[in-house]
CSV table of C-alpha atoms and ligand atoms in Angstrom, one decimal:
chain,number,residue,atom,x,y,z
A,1059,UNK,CA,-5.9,-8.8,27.5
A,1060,UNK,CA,-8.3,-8.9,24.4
A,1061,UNK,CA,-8.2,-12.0,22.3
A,1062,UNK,CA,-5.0,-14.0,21.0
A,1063,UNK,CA,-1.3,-12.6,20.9
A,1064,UNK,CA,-0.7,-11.2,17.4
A,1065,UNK,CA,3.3,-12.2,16.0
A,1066,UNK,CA,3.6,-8.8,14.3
A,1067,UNK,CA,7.2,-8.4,11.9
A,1068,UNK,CA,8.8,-5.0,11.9
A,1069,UNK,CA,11.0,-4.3,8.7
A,1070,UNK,CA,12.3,-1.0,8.7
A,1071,UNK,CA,13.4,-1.0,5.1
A,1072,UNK,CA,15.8,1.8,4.1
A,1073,UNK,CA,16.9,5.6,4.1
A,1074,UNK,CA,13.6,7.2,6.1
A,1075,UNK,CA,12.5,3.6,6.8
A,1076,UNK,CA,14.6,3.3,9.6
A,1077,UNK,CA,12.8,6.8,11.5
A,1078,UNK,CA,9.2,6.3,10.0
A,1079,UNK,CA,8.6,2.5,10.8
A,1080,UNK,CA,10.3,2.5,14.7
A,1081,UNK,CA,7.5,5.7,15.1
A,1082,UNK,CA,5.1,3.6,14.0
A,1083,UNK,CA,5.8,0.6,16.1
A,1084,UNK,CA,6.2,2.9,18.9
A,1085,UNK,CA,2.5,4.5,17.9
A,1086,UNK,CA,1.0,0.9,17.8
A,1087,UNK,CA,2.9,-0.3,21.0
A,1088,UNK,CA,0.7,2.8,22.9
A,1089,UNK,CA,-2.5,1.7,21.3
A,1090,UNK,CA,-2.1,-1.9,22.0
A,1091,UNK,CA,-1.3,-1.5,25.4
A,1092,UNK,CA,-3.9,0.4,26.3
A,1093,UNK,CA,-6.5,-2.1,24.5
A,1094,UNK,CA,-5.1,-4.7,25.7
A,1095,UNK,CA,-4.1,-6.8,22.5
A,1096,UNK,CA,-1.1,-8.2,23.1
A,1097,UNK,CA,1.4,-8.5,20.5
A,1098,UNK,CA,4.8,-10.2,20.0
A,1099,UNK,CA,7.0,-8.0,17.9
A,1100,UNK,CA,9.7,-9.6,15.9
A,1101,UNK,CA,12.7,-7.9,13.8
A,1102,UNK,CA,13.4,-9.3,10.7
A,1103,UNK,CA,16.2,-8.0,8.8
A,1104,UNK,CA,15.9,-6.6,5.2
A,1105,UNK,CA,17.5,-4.0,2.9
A,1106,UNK,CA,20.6,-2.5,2.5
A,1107,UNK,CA,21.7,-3.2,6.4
A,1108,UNK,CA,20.4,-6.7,5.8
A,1109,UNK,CA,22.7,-7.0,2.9
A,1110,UNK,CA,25.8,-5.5,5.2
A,1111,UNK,CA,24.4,-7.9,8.0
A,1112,UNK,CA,23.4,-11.1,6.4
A,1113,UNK,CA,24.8,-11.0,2.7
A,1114,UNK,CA,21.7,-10.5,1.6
A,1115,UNK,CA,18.8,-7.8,0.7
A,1116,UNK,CA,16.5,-10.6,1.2
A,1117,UNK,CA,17.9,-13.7,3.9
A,1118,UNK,CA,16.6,-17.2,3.7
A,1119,UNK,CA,15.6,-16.5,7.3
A,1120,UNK,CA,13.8,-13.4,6.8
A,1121,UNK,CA,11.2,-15.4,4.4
A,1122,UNK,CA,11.2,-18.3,7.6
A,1123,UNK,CA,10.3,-15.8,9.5
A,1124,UNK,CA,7.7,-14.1,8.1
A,1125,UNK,CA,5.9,-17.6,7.3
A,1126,UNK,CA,5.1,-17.8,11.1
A,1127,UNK,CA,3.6,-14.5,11.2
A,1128,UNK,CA,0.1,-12.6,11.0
A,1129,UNK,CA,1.3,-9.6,9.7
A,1130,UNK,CA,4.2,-7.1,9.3
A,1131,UNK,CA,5.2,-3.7,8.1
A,1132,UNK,CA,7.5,-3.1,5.7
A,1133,UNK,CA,9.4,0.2,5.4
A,1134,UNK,CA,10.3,1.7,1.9
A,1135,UNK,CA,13.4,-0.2,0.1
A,1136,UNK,CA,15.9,2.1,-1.7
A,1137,UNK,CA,16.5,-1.0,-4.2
A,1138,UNK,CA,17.4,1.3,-7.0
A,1139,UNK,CA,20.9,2.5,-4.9
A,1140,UNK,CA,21.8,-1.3,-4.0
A,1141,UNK,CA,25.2,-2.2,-5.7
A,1142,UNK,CA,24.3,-4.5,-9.0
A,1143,UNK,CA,24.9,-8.1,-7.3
A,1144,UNK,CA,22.9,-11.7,-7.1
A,1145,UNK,CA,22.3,-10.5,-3.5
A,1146,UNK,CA,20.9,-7.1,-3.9
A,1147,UNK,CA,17.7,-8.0,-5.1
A,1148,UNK,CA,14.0,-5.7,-5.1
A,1149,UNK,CA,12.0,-7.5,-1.8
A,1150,UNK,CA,8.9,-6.4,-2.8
A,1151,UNK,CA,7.9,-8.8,-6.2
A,1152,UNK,CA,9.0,-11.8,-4.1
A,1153,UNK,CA,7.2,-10.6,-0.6
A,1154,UNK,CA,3.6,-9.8,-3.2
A,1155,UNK,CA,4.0,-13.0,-4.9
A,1156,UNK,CA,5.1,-15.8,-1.9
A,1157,UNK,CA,2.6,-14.4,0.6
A,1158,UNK,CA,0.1,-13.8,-2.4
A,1159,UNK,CA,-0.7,-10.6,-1.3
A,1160,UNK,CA,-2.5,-10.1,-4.9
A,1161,UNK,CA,-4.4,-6.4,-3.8
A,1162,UNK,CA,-2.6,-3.4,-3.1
A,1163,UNK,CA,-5.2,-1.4,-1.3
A,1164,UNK,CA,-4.3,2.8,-1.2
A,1165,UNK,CA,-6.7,4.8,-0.1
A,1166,UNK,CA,-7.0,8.8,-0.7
A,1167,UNK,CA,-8.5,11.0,1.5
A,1168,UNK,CA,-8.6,14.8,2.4
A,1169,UNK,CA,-7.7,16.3,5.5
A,1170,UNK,CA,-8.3,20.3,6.3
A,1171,UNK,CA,-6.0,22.8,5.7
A,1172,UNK,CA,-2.7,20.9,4.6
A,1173,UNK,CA,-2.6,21.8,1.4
A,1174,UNK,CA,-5.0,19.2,-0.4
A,1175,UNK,CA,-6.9,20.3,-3.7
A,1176,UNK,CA,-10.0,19.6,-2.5
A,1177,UNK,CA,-11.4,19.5,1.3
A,1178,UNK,CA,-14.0,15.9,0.7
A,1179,UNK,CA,-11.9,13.3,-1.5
A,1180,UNK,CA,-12.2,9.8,0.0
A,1181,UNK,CA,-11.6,7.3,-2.4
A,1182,UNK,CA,-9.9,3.8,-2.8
A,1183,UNK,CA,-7.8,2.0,-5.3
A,1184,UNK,CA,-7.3,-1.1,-5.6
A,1185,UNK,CA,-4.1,-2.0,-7.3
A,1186,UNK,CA,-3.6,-5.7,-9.0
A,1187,UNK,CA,0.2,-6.2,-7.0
A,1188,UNK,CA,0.8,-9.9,-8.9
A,1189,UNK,CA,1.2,-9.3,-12.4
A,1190,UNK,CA,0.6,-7.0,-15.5
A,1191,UNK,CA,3.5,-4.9,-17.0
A,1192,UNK,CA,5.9,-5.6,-14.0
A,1193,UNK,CA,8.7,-7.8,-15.4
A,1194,UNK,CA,10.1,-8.6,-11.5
A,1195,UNK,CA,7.1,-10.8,-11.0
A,1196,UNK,CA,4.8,-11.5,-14.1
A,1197,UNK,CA,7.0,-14.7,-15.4
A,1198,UNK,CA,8.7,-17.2,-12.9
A,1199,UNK,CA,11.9,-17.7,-14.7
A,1200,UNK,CA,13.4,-15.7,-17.1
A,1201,UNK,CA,12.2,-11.5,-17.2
A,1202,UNK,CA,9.3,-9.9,-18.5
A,1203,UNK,CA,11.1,-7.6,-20.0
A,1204,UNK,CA,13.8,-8.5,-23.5
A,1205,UNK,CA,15.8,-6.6,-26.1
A,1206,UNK,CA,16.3,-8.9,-28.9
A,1207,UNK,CA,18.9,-7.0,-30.6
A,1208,UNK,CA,20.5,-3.3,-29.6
A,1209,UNK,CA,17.5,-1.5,-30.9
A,1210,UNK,CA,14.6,-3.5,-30.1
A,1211,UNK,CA,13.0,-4.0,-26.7
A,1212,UNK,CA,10.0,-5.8,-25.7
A,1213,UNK,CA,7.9,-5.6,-22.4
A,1214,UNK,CA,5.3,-8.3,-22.0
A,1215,UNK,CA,2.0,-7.8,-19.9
A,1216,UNK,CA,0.4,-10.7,-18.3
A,1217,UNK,CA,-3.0,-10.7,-17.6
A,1218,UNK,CA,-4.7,-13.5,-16.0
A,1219,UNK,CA,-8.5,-14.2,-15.4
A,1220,UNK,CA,-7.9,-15.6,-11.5
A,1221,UNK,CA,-5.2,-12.9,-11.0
A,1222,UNK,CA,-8.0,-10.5,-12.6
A,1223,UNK,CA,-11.0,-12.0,-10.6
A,1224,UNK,CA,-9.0,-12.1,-7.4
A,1225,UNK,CA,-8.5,-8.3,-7.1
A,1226,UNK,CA,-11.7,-8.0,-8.2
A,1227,UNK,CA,-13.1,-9.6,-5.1
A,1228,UNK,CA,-11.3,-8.1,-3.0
A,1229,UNK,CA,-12.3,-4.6,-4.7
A,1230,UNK,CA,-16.3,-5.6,-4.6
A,1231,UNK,CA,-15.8,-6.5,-0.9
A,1232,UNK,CA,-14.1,-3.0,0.0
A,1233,UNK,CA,-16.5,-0.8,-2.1
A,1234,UNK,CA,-19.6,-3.0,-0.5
A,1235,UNK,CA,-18.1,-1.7,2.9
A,1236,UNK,CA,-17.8,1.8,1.9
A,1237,UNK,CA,-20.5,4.0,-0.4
A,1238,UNK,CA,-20.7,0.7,-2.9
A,1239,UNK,CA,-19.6,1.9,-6.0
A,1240,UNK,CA,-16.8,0.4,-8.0
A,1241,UNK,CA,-15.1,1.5,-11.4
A,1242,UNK,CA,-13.4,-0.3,-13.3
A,1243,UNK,CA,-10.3,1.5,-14.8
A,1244,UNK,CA,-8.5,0.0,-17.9
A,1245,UNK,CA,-8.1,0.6,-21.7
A,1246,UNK,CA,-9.4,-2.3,-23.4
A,1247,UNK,CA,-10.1,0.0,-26.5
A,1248,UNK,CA,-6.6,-0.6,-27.5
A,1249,UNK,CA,-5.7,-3.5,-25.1
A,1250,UNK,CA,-8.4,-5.7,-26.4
A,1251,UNK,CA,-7.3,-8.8,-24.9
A,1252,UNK,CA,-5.5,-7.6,-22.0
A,1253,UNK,CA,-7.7,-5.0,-20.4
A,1254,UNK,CA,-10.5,-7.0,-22.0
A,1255,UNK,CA,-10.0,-9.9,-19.6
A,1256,UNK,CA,-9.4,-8.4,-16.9
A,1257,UNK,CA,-12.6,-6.5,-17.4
A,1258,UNK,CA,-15.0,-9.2,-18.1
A,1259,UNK,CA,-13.2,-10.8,-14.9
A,1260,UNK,CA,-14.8,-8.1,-13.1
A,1261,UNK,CA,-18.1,-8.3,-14.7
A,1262,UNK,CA,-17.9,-12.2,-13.8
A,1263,UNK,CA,-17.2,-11.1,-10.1
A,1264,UNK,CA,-19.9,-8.5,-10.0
A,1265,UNK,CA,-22.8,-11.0,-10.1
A,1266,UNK,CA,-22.2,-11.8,-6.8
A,1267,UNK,CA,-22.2,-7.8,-5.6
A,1268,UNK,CA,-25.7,-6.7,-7.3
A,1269,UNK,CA,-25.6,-3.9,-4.0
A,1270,UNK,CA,-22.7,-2.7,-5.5
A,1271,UNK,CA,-22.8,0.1,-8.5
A,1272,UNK,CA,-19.9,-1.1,-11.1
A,1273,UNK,CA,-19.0,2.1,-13.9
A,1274,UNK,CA,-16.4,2.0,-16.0
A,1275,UNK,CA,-13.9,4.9,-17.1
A,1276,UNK,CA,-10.4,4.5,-19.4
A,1277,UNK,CA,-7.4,4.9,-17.4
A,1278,UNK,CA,-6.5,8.8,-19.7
A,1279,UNK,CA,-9.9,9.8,-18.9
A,1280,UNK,CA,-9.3,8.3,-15.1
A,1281,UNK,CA,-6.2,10.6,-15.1
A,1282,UNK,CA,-8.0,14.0,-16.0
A,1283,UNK,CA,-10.8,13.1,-13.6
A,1284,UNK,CA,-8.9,12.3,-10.9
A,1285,UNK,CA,-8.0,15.8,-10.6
A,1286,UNK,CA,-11.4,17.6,-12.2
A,1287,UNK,CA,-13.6,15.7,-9.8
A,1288,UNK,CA,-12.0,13.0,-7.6
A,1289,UNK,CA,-15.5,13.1,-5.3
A,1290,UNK,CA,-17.1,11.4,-7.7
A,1291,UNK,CA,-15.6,8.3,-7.2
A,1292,UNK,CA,-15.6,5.4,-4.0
A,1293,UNK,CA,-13.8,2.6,-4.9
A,1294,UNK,CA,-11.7,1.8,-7.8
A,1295,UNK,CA,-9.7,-1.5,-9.3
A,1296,UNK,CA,-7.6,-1.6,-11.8
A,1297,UNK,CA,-4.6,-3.6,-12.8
A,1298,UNK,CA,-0.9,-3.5,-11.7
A,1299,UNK,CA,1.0,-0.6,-13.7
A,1300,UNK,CA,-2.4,1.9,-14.2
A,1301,UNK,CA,-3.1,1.5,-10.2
A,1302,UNK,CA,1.0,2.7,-9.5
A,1303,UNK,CA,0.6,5.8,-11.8
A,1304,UNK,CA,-2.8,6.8,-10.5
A,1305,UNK,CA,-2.0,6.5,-6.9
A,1306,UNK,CA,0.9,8.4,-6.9
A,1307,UNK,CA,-1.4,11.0,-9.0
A,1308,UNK,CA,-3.9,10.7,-5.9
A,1309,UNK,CA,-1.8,11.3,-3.5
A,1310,UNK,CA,-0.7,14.4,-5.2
A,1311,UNK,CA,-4.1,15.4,-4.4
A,1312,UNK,CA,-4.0,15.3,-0.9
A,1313,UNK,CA,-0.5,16.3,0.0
A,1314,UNK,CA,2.0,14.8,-1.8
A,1315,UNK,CA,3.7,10.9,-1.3
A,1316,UNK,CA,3.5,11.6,2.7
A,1317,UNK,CA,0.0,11.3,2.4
A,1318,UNK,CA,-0.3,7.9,0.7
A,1319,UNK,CA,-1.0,4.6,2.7
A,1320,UNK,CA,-1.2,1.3,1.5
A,1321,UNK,CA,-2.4,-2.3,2.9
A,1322,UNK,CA,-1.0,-5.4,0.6
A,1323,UNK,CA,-4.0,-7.8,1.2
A,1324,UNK,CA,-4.7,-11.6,-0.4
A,1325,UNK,CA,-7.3,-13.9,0.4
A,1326,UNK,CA,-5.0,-15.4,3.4
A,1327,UNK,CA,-5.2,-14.4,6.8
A,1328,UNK,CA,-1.9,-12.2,6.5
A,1329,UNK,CA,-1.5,-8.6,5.0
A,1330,UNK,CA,1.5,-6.4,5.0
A,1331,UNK,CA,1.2,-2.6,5.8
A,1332,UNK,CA,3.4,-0.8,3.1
A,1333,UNK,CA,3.4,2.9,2.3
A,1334,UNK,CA,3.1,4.1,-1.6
A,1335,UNK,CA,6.4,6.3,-1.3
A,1336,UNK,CA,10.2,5.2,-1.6
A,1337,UNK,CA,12.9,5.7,0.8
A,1338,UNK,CA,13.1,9.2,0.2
A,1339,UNK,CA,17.0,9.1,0.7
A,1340,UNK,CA,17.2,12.9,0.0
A,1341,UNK,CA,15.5,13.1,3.8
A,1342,UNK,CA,16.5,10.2,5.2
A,1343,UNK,CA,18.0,11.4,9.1
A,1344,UNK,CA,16.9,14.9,8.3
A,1345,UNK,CA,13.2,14.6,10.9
A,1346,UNK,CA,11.9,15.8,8.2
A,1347,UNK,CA,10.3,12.5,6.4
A,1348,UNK,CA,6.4,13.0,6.7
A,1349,UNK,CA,5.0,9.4,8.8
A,1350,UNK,CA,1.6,9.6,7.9
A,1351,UNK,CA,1.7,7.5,5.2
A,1352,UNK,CA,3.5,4.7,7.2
A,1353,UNK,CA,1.7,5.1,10.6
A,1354,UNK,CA,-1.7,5.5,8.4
A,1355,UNK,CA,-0.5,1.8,6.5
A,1356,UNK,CA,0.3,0.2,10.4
A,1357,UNK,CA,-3.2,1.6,11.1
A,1358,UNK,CA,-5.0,-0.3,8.4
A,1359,UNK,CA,-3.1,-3.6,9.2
A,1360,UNK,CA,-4.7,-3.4,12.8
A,1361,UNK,CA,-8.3,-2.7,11.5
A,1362,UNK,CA,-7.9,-5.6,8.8
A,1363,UNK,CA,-6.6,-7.7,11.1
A,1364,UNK,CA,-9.3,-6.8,13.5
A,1365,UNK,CA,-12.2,-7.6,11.3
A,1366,UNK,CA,-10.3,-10.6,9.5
A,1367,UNK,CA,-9.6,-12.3,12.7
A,1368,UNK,CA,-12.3,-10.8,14.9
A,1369,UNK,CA,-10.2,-9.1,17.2
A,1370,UNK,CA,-11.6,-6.4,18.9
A,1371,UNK,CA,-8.3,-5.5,21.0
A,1372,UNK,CA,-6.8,-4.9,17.3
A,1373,UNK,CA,-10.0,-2.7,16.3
A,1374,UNK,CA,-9.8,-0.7,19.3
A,1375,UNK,CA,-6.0,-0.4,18.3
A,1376,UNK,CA,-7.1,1.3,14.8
A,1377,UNK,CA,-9.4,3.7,16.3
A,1378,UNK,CA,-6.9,5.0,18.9
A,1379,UNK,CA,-4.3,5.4,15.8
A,1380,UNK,CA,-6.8,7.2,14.0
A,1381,UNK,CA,-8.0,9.9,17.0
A,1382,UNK,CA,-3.9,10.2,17.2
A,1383,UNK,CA,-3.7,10.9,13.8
A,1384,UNK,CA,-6.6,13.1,13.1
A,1385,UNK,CA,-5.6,15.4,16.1
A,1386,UNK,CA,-1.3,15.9,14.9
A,1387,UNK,CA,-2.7,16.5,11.4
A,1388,UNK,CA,-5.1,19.1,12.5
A,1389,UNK,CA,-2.2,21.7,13.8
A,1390,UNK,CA,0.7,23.3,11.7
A,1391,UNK,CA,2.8,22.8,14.7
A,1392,UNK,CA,2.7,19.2,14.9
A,1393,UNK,CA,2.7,18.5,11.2
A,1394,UNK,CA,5.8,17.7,9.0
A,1395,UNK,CA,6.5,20.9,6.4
A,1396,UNK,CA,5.6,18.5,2.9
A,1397,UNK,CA,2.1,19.3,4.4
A,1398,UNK,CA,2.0,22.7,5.4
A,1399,UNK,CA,3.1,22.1,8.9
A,1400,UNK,CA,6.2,24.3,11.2
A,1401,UNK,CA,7.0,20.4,13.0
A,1402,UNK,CA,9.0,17.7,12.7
A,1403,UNK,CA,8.4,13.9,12.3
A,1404,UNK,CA,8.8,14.3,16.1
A,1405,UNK,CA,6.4,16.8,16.9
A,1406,UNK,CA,4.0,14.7,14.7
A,1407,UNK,CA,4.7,11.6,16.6
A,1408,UNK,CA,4.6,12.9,19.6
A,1409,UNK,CA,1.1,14.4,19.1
A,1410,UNK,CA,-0.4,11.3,18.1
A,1411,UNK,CA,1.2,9.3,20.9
A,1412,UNK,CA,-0.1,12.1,23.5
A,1413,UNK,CA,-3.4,12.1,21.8
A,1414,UNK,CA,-4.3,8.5,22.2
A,1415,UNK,CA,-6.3,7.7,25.0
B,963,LIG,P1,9.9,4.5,-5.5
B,963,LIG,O1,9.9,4.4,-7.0
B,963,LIG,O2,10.8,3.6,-4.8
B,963,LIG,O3,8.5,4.6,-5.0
B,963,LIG,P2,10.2,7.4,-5.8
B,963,LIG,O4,11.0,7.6,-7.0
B,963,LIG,O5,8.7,7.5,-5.9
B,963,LIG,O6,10.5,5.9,-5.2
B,963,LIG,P3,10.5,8.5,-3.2
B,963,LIG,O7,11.6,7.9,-2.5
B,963,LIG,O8,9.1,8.1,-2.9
B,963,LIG,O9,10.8,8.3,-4.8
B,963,LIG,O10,10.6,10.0,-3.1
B,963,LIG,C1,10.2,11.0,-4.0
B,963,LIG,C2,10.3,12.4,-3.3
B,963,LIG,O11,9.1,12.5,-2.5
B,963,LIG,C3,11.5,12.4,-2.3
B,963,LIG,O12,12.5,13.1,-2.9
B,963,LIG,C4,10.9,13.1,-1.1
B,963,LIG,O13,11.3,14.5,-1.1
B,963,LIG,C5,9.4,13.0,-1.2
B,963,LIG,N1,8.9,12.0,-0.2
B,963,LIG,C6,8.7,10.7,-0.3
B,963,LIG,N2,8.2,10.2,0.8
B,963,LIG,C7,8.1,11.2,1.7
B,963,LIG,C8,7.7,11.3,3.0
B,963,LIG,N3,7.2,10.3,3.7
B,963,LIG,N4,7.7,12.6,3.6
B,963,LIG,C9,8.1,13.6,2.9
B,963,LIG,N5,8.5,13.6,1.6
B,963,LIG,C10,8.5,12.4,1.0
């Protein structure tokens, strides 16, 4: 046995949740046995069965839980179907904001022959997960969001300097470990204050990365790139609602949502694996539901947990995922149809599972 025991949470989430997050406990199981980390899985309920179960989208127990953990992945929650009552509330602003998980981290990368727009994009954005335009977590009482009278509403954006610095560290730290280059994506043409902040934030941070390149491009000129010439970029931060629309844009240039991971990290020693896409109920129990994404976001838990904590059971973990990966995504047979494939979820799993060894 490598190390010490990891208490990893498994929340399965909703609709495709409940096929995509048991595959990719199953996948992690297999790599962690034969590592030898040793890891103590825990259920913790949440969602719409959590609601039926518990009375609640979100129990008091879950949130006990979870405090006693060093990690967990969280499936997608199909929040906007929950019946309007006190009890059916969105997870996701209050898991971000207790846990302080204040960087969304989604990386974008191209794999052959699945359908991608171009065969060498490998690029990250960084995502500020705490505040901006989001009114479920920018105030903490009351809404972000107001209509003063029937035709009048009003959507306030909060920008802070630590919430701006804090991502920003956490972006300079990534792009140092990659080809360090960083841009800065905002608008503070027109958001002078806002996007102004949070980009003399970044500047602030910077002096402490001078081996790392820092550009800057505005978010409209971001989105045309993105898809003329995403090579030309490593790392990326931006803040909370820009980062949402231009990951979902990225993914679109690798294969659709299927093909979007994501790693919620802070500057504790905990980090929840979360894929970009929703619950996809139009799938949901179909074997259809593409689990790259969420295998992909368990596999970046293990290697941030491996170099966080120094585990090398847990880094051994992420490289078996990834051989597992690589080898189901590089046949049509044992890829999901979203990405060109003639498989199933299945047949995907079952190829990365027989590939790991
Ligand atoms: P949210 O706002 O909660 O992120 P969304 O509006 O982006 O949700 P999704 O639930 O992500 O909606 O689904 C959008 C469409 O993308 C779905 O109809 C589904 O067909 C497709 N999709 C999403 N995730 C996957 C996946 N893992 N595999 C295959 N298709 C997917």
């Amino acid at each position: 046995m490598t190390g010490e025991t990891l208490k990893i949470g498994v929340l399965e989430g909703d609709d495709i949740g409940h096929e995509i997050v048991p595959a990719s406990v199953e996948i992690a199981k297999k790599a962690a046995e034969i590592s030898g980390q040793t890891i103590q899985w825990v259920d913790v309920p949440i969602g719409y069965r959590a609601l039926e179960t518990h009375g609640h989208t979100l129990p008091e127990g879950t949130l006990k839980t979870l405090d006693g953990l060093d990690g967990w992945i969280l499936g997608p929650i199909g929040h906007r179907d929950y019946p309007r009552r006190p009890e059916a509330v969105n997870p996701h602003p209050i898991l971000r904001k207790r846990y302080d998980l204040f960087a969304n981290v989604r990386p974008t990368r191209s794999y052959p022959d699945l359908g991608c727009l171009y065969d060498d994009i490998d690029l990250v954005i960084v995502r500020e997960n705490n505040e901006g335009f989001q009114p479920d977590r920018n105030v903490v009482m009351g809404c972000g969001e107001f209509r003063p009278n029937e035709d009048v509403s009003i959507s306030v954006r909060v920008i802070t300097t630590e919430g701006s610095r804090k991502v920003a560290r956490a972006a300079f730290e990534i792009a140092r470990s990659r080809r360090k280059r960083l841009t800065l994506v905002h608008k503070n043409t027109v958001f002078k204050l806002g996007c102004g902040m949070f980009v003399e934030s970044c500047y602030e941070v910077a002096r402490d990365f001078p081996d790392v390149t820092v550009d800057e491009v505005i978010v409209d000129t971001m989105a045309m790139r993105l898809v003329r010439d995403p090579q030309s970029f490593d790392t990326i931060v931006t803040t909370n609602m820009f980062g949402d629309i231009l990951t979902d844009e990225a993914a679109g240039l690798v294969g659709g949502l299927g093909m979007a991971p994501g790693l919620c990290i802070g500057r504790g020693s905990i980090a929840m694996a979360q894929a970009t896409h929703g619950s996809a109920p139009d799938i949901a129990g179909k074997n259809l539901a593409n689990p790259f994404a969420m295998i992909e976001s368990t596999r970046m838990l293990f290697e941030w947990l491996g170099n966080n904590r120094r585990l090398a059971g847990a880094s051994h973990m992420s490289r078996l995922m990834k051989t597992g990966i690589d080898a189901a995504l590089a046949r049509p047979e044992t890829r999901t149809k979203d990405i060109r494939g003639t498989g199933t979820q299945l047949s995907m799993v079952d190829a990365i599972l027989n590939a790991m060894n």
